[in-house]
XYZ file of C-alpha atoms in Angstrom:
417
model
C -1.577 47.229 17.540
C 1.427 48.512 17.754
C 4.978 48.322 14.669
C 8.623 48.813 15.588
C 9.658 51.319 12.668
C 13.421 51.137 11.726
C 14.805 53.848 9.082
C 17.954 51.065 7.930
C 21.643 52.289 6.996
C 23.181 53.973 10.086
C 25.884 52.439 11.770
C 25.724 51.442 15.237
C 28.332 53.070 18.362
C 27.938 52.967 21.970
C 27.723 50.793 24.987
C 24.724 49.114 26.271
C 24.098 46.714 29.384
C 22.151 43.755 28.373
C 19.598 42.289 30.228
C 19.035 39.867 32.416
C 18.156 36.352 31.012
C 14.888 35.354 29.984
C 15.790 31.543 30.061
C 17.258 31.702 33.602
C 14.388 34.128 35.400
C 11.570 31.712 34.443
C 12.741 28.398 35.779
C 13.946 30.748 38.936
C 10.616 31.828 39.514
C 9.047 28.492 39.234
C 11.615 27.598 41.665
C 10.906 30.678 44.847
C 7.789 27.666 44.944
C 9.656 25.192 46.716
C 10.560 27.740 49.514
C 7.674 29.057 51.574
C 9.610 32.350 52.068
C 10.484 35.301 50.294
C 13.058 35.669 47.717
C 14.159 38.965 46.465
C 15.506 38.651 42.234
C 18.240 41.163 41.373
C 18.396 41.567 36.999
C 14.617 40.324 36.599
C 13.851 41.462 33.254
C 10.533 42.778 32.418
C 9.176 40.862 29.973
C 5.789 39.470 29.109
C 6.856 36.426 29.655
C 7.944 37.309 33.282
C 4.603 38.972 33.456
C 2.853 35.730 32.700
C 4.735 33.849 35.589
C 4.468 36.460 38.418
C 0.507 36.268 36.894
C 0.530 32.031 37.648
C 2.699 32.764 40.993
C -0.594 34.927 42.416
C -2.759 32.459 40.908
C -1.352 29.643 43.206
C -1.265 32.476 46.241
C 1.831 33.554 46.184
C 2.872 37.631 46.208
C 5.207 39.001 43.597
C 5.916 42.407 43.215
C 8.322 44.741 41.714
C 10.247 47.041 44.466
C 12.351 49.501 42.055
C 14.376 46.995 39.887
C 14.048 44.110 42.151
C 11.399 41.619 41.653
C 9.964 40.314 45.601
C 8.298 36.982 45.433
C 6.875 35.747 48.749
C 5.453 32.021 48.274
C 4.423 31.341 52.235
C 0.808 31.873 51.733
C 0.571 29.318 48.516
C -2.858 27.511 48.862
C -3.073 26.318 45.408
C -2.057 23.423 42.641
C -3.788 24.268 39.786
C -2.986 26.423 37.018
C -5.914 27.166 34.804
C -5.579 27.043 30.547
C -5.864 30.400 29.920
C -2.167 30.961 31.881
C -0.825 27.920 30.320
C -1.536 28.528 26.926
C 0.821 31.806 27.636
C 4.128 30.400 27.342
C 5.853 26.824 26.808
C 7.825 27.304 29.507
C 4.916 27.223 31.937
C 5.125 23.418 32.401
C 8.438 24.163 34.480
C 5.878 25.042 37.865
C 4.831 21.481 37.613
C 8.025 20.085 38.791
C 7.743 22.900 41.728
C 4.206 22.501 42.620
C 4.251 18.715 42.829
C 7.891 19.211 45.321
C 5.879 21.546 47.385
C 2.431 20.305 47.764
C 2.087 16.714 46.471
C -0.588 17.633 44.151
C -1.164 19.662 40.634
C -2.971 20.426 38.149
C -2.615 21.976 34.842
C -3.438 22.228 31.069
C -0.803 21.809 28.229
C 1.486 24.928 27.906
C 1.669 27.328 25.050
C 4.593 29.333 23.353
C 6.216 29.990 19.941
C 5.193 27.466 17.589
C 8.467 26.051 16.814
C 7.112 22.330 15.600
C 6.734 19.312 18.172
C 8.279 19.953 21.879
C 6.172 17.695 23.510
C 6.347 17.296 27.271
C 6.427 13.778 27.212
C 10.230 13.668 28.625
C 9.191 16.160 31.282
C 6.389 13.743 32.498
C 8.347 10.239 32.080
C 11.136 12.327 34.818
C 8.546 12.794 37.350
C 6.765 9.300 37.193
C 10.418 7.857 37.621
C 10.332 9.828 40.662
C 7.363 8.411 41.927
C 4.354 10.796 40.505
C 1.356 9.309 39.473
C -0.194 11.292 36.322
C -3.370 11.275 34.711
C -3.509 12.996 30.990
C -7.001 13.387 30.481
C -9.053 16.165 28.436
C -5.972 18.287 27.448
C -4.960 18.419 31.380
C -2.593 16.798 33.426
C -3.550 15.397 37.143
C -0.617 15.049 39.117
C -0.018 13.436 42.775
C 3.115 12.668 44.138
C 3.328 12.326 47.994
C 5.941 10.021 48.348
C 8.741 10.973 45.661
C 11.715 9.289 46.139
C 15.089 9.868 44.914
C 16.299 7.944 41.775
C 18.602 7.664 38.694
C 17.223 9.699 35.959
C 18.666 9.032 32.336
C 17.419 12.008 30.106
C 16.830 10.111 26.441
C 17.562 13.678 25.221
C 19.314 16.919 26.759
C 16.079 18.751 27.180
C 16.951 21.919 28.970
C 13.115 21.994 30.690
C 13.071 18.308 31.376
C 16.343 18.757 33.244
C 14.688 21.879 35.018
C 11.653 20.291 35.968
C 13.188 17.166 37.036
C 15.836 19.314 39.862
C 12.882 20.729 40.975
C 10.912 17.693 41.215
C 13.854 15.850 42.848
C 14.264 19.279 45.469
C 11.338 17.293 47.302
C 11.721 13.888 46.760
C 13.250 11.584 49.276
C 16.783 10.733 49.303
C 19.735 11.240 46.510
C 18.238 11.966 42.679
C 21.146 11.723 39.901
C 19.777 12.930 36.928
C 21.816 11.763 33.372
C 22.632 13.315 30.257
C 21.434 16.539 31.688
C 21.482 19.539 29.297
C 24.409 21.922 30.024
C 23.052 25.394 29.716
C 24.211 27.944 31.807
C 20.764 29.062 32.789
C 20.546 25.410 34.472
C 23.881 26.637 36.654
C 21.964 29.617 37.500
C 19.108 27.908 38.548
C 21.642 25.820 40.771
C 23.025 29.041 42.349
C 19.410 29.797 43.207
C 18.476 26.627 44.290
C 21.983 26.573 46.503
C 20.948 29.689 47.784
C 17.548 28.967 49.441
C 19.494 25.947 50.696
C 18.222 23.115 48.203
C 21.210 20.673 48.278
C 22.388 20.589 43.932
C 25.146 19.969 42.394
C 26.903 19.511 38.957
C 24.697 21.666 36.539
C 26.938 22.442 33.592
C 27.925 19.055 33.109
C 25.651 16.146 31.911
C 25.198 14.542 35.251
C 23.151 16.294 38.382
C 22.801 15.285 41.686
C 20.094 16.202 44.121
C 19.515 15.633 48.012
C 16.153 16.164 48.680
C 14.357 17.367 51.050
C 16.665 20.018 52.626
C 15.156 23.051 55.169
C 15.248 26.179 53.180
C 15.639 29.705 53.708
C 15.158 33.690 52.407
C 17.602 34.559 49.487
C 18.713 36.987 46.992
C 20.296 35.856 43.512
C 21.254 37.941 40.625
C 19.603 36.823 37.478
C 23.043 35.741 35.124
C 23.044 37.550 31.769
C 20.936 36.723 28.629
C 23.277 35.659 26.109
C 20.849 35.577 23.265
C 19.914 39.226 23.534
C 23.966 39.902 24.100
C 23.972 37.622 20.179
C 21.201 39.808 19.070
C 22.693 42.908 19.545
C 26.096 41.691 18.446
C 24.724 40.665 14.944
C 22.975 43.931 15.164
C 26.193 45.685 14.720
C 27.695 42.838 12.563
C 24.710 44.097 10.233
C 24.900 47.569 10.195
C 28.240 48.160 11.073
C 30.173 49.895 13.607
C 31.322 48.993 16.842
C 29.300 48.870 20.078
C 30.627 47.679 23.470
C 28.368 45.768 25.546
C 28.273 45.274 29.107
C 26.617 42.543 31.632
C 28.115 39.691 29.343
C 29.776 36.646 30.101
C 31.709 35.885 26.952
C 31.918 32.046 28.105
C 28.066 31.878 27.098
C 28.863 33.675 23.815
C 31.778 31.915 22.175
C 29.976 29.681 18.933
C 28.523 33.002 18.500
C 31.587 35.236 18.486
C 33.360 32.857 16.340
C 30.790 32.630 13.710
C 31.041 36.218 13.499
C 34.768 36.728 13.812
C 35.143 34.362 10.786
C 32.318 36.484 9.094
C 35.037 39.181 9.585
C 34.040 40.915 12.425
C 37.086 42.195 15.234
C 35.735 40.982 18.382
C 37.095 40.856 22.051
C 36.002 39.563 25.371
C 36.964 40.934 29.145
C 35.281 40.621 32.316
C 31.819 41.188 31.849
C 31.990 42.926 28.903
C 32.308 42.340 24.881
C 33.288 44.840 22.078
C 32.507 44.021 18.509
C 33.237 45.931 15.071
C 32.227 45.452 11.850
C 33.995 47.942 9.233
C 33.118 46.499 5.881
C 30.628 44.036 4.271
C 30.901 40.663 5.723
C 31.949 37.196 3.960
C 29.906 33.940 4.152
C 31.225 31.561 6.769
C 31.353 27.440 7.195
C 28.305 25.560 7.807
C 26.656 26.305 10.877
C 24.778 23.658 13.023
C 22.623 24.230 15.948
C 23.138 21.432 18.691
C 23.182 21.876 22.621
C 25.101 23.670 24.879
C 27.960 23.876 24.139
C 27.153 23.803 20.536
C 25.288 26.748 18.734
C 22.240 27.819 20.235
C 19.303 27.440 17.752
C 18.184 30.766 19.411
C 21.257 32.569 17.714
C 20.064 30.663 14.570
C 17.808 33.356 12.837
C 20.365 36.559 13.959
C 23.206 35.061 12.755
C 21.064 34.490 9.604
C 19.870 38.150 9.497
C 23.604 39.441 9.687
C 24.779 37.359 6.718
C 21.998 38.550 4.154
C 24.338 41.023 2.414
C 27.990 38.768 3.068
C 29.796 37.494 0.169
C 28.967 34.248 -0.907
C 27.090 31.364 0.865
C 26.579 30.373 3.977
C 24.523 27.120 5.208
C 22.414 26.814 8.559
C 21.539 23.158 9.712
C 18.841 23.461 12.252
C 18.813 20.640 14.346
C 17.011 21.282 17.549
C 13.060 22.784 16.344
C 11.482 21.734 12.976
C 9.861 24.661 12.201
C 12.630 26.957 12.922
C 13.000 28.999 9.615
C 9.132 30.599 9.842
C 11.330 33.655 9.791
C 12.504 32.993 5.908
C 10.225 34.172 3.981
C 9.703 37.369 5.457
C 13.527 38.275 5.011
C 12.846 37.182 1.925
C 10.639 40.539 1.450
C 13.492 42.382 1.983
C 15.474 40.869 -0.922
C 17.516 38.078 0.797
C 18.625 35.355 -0.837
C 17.338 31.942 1.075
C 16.734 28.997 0.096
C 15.550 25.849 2.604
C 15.034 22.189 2.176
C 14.289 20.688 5.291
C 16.423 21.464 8.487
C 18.838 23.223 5.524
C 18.676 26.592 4.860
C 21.370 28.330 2.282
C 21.924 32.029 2.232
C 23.417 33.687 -0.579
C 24.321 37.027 0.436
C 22.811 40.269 -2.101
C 24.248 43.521 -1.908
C 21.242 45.193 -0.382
C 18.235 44.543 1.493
C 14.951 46.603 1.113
C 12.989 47.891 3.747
C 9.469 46.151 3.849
C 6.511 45.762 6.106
C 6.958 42.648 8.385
C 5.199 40.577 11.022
C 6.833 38.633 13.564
C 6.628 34.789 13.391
C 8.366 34.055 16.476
C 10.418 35.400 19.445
C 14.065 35.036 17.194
C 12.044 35.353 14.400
C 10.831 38.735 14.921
C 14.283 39.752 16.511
C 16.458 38.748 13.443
C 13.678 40.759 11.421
C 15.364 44.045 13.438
C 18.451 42.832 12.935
C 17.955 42.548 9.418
C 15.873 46.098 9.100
C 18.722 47.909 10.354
C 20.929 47.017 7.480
C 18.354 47.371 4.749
C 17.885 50.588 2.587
C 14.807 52.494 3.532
C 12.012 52.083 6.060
C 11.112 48.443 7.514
C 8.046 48.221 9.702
C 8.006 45.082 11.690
C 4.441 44.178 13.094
C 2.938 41.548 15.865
C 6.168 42.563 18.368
C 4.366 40.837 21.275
C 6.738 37.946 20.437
C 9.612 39.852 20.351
C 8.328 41.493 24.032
C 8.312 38.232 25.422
C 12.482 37.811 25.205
C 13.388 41.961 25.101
C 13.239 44.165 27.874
C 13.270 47.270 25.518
C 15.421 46.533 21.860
C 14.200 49.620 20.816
C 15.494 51.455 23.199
C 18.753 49.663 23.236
C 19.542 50.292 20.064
C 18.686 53.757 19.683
C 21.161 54.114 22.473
C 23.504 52.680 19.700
C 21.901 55.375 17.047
C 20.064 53.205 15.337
C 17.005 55.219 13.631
C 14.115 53.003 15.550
C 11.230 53.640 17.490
C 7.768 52.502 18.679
C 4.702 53.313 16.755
C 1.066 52.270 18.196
């Protein structure tokens, strides 16, 4: 077992690049399927949720390996459909190489995927987009049997902006016959990076960013290399880092376009902050003040990943500030162990009210979820004393290495196993 031990109350200075995205690399790598080439990924994180891809990606007979800090997937000698429970039950995102594997081969099969329990995310959307494409599936004894040899092209209208459904269903629609225009698509960048990709390797997509994508299927692909964009939740998390703590920390590999319901929440928190190309400096020189309500909502509106850190950096602000979570239920699993620091939170429902104290205590921790367990850092650098955060293989599968980002901001943090 291993703890991330933080010794709270320095203030943070430096620079540090941020990584590359987490929510972009795994749809990518689902997508290398639907060429039978090689594609070489510049920015691939290592995470364990990367891991647990390149682990499904030799499962099916593909070759991934790491060359230095590029990630070399080769997907000609694929020879399988299936993906067995035990690599499902990994991550939620997992249900993204269905979509690929059914484009590629016509056939698949796979168990229901895993992940941070966040409440229902059901894959029910994700399944209703590839029957309207013409794939005939079979739920029976937890698994899905999939076959789909003669997709064609269609209008998709998304009942919801679910950023996987509208990643599955451009993958889906890569082999399907014929034009696929895909409505009220989610908006997240990561989908227009998964377009670059896609445009890359020659897959003929267009319009991710706005609600409505079009597809032409079927297209001859080719070799690529793409640049995995930048992971604007880890660029939030280290930003309310230093919101926290204090100081003022530049960081680089940022596009400040991703990051701007973020930055405002914090420059109303009082917080000087300023974006250039690639790059974003924030400081924070005295205790913060509550801010307006803040509501999660789709891209473009706050990301309910940012949820929890923004929480963590108003614990000590003056007054109240309210968080209406309205994408995940069970979103606040992180509340009550802030609360063993000394914050002030109440919830009711999707409503959660903090009421900012004028300190936090360090306190042993454990890690309820990806965000979860990252806000808990967040929140341990600004406490008094020692906090000792425990079960960090949630916060491993969204962070390259926090701990050594932020002692490269002089935080007092390390790794204890």
């Amino acid at each position: 077992m291993s703890e991330i031990i933080i010794q709270g109350g320095r203030r943070l200075e430096g620079t540090v690049r941020v990584q590359g995205a987490k929510n972009s690399v795994l749809p990518v790598l689902a997508a290398t399927i639907l060429h039978p080439g090689q594609t070489v990924l510049r920015g691939c994180p290592h995470l364990s949720d990367v891991e647990a891809s390149i682990r499904i990606l030799r499962h099916l007979g593909c070759s991934a390996q790491w060359e230095g800090e590029e990630l070399v997937v080769d997907t000609s000698s694929m020879d399988r459909w299936d993906v067995p429970d035990h690599l499902m039950r990994e991550m939620r995102s997992s249900v993204i190489f269905l979509g690929a594997i059914l484009a590629r081969l016509g056939w698949a099969e796979m168990s229901y995927p895993g992940g941070c329990e966040l409440g229902p995310r059901p894959i029910d959307l994700h399944l209703a987009t590839l029957r309207r494409l013409g794939a005939v599936i079979r739920e029976e004894g937890g698994g899905l049997r999939c076959e789909a040899h003669h997709m064609a092209g269609r209008e998709i209208a998304l009942s919801l902006p679910s950023v996987g459904a509208t990643e599955n269903a451009i993958l889906a629609a890569c082999g399907a016959e014929g034009e696929t225009v895909i409505v009220n698509a989610a908006r997240e960048p990561e989908i227009e990076d998964l377009q670059t990709y896609l445009r890359a390797i020659g897959c003929a997509v267009r319009g991710a960013g706005s609600s409505t994508v079009c597809v032409e299927g079927r297209r001859e692909t080719h070799d690529a290399v793409h640049t995995i964009m930048p992971d604007r939740i880890a660029a939030a998390t280290y930003l309310a880092a230093v919101a926290a703590a204090g100081g003022e920390v530049e960081l680089e590999n940022v596009d400040c376009r991703h990051l701007s319901t973020v930055t405002a929440a914090l420059h109303e928190a009082g917080c000087q902050v300023e974006g250039g190309e690639g790059r974003a400096c924030l400081r924070s020189r005295e205790r913060l003040r509550a801010i307006g309500t803040v509501r999660t909502a789709a891209y473009p509106g706050f990301p309910t990943d940012a949820q929890a850190l923004l929480m963590a950096a108003m614990l000590r602000a003056r007054g109240s500030t309210m968080f209406v979570e309205n994408i995940f239920a069970n979103r606040y699993r992180h509340v009550d162990e802030l609360r063993r620091m000394g914050a002030d939170i109440s919830v009711a429902g999707r409503v959660a009210v903090v009421t900012g104290v004028p300190r936090l205590y360090g306190a042993e921790l454990r890690c309820t979820d990806l965000r979860g367990g990252a806000a808990m850092l967040v929140a341990g650098l600004s406490a008094e004393g020692v906090t000792r955060v425990g079960d960090i293989h949630h916060i491993r599968r969204g962070y390259e290495d926090p701990v050594r980002d932020l002692r490269a901001l002089g935080a007092d943090i390390r790794l204890e196993t």
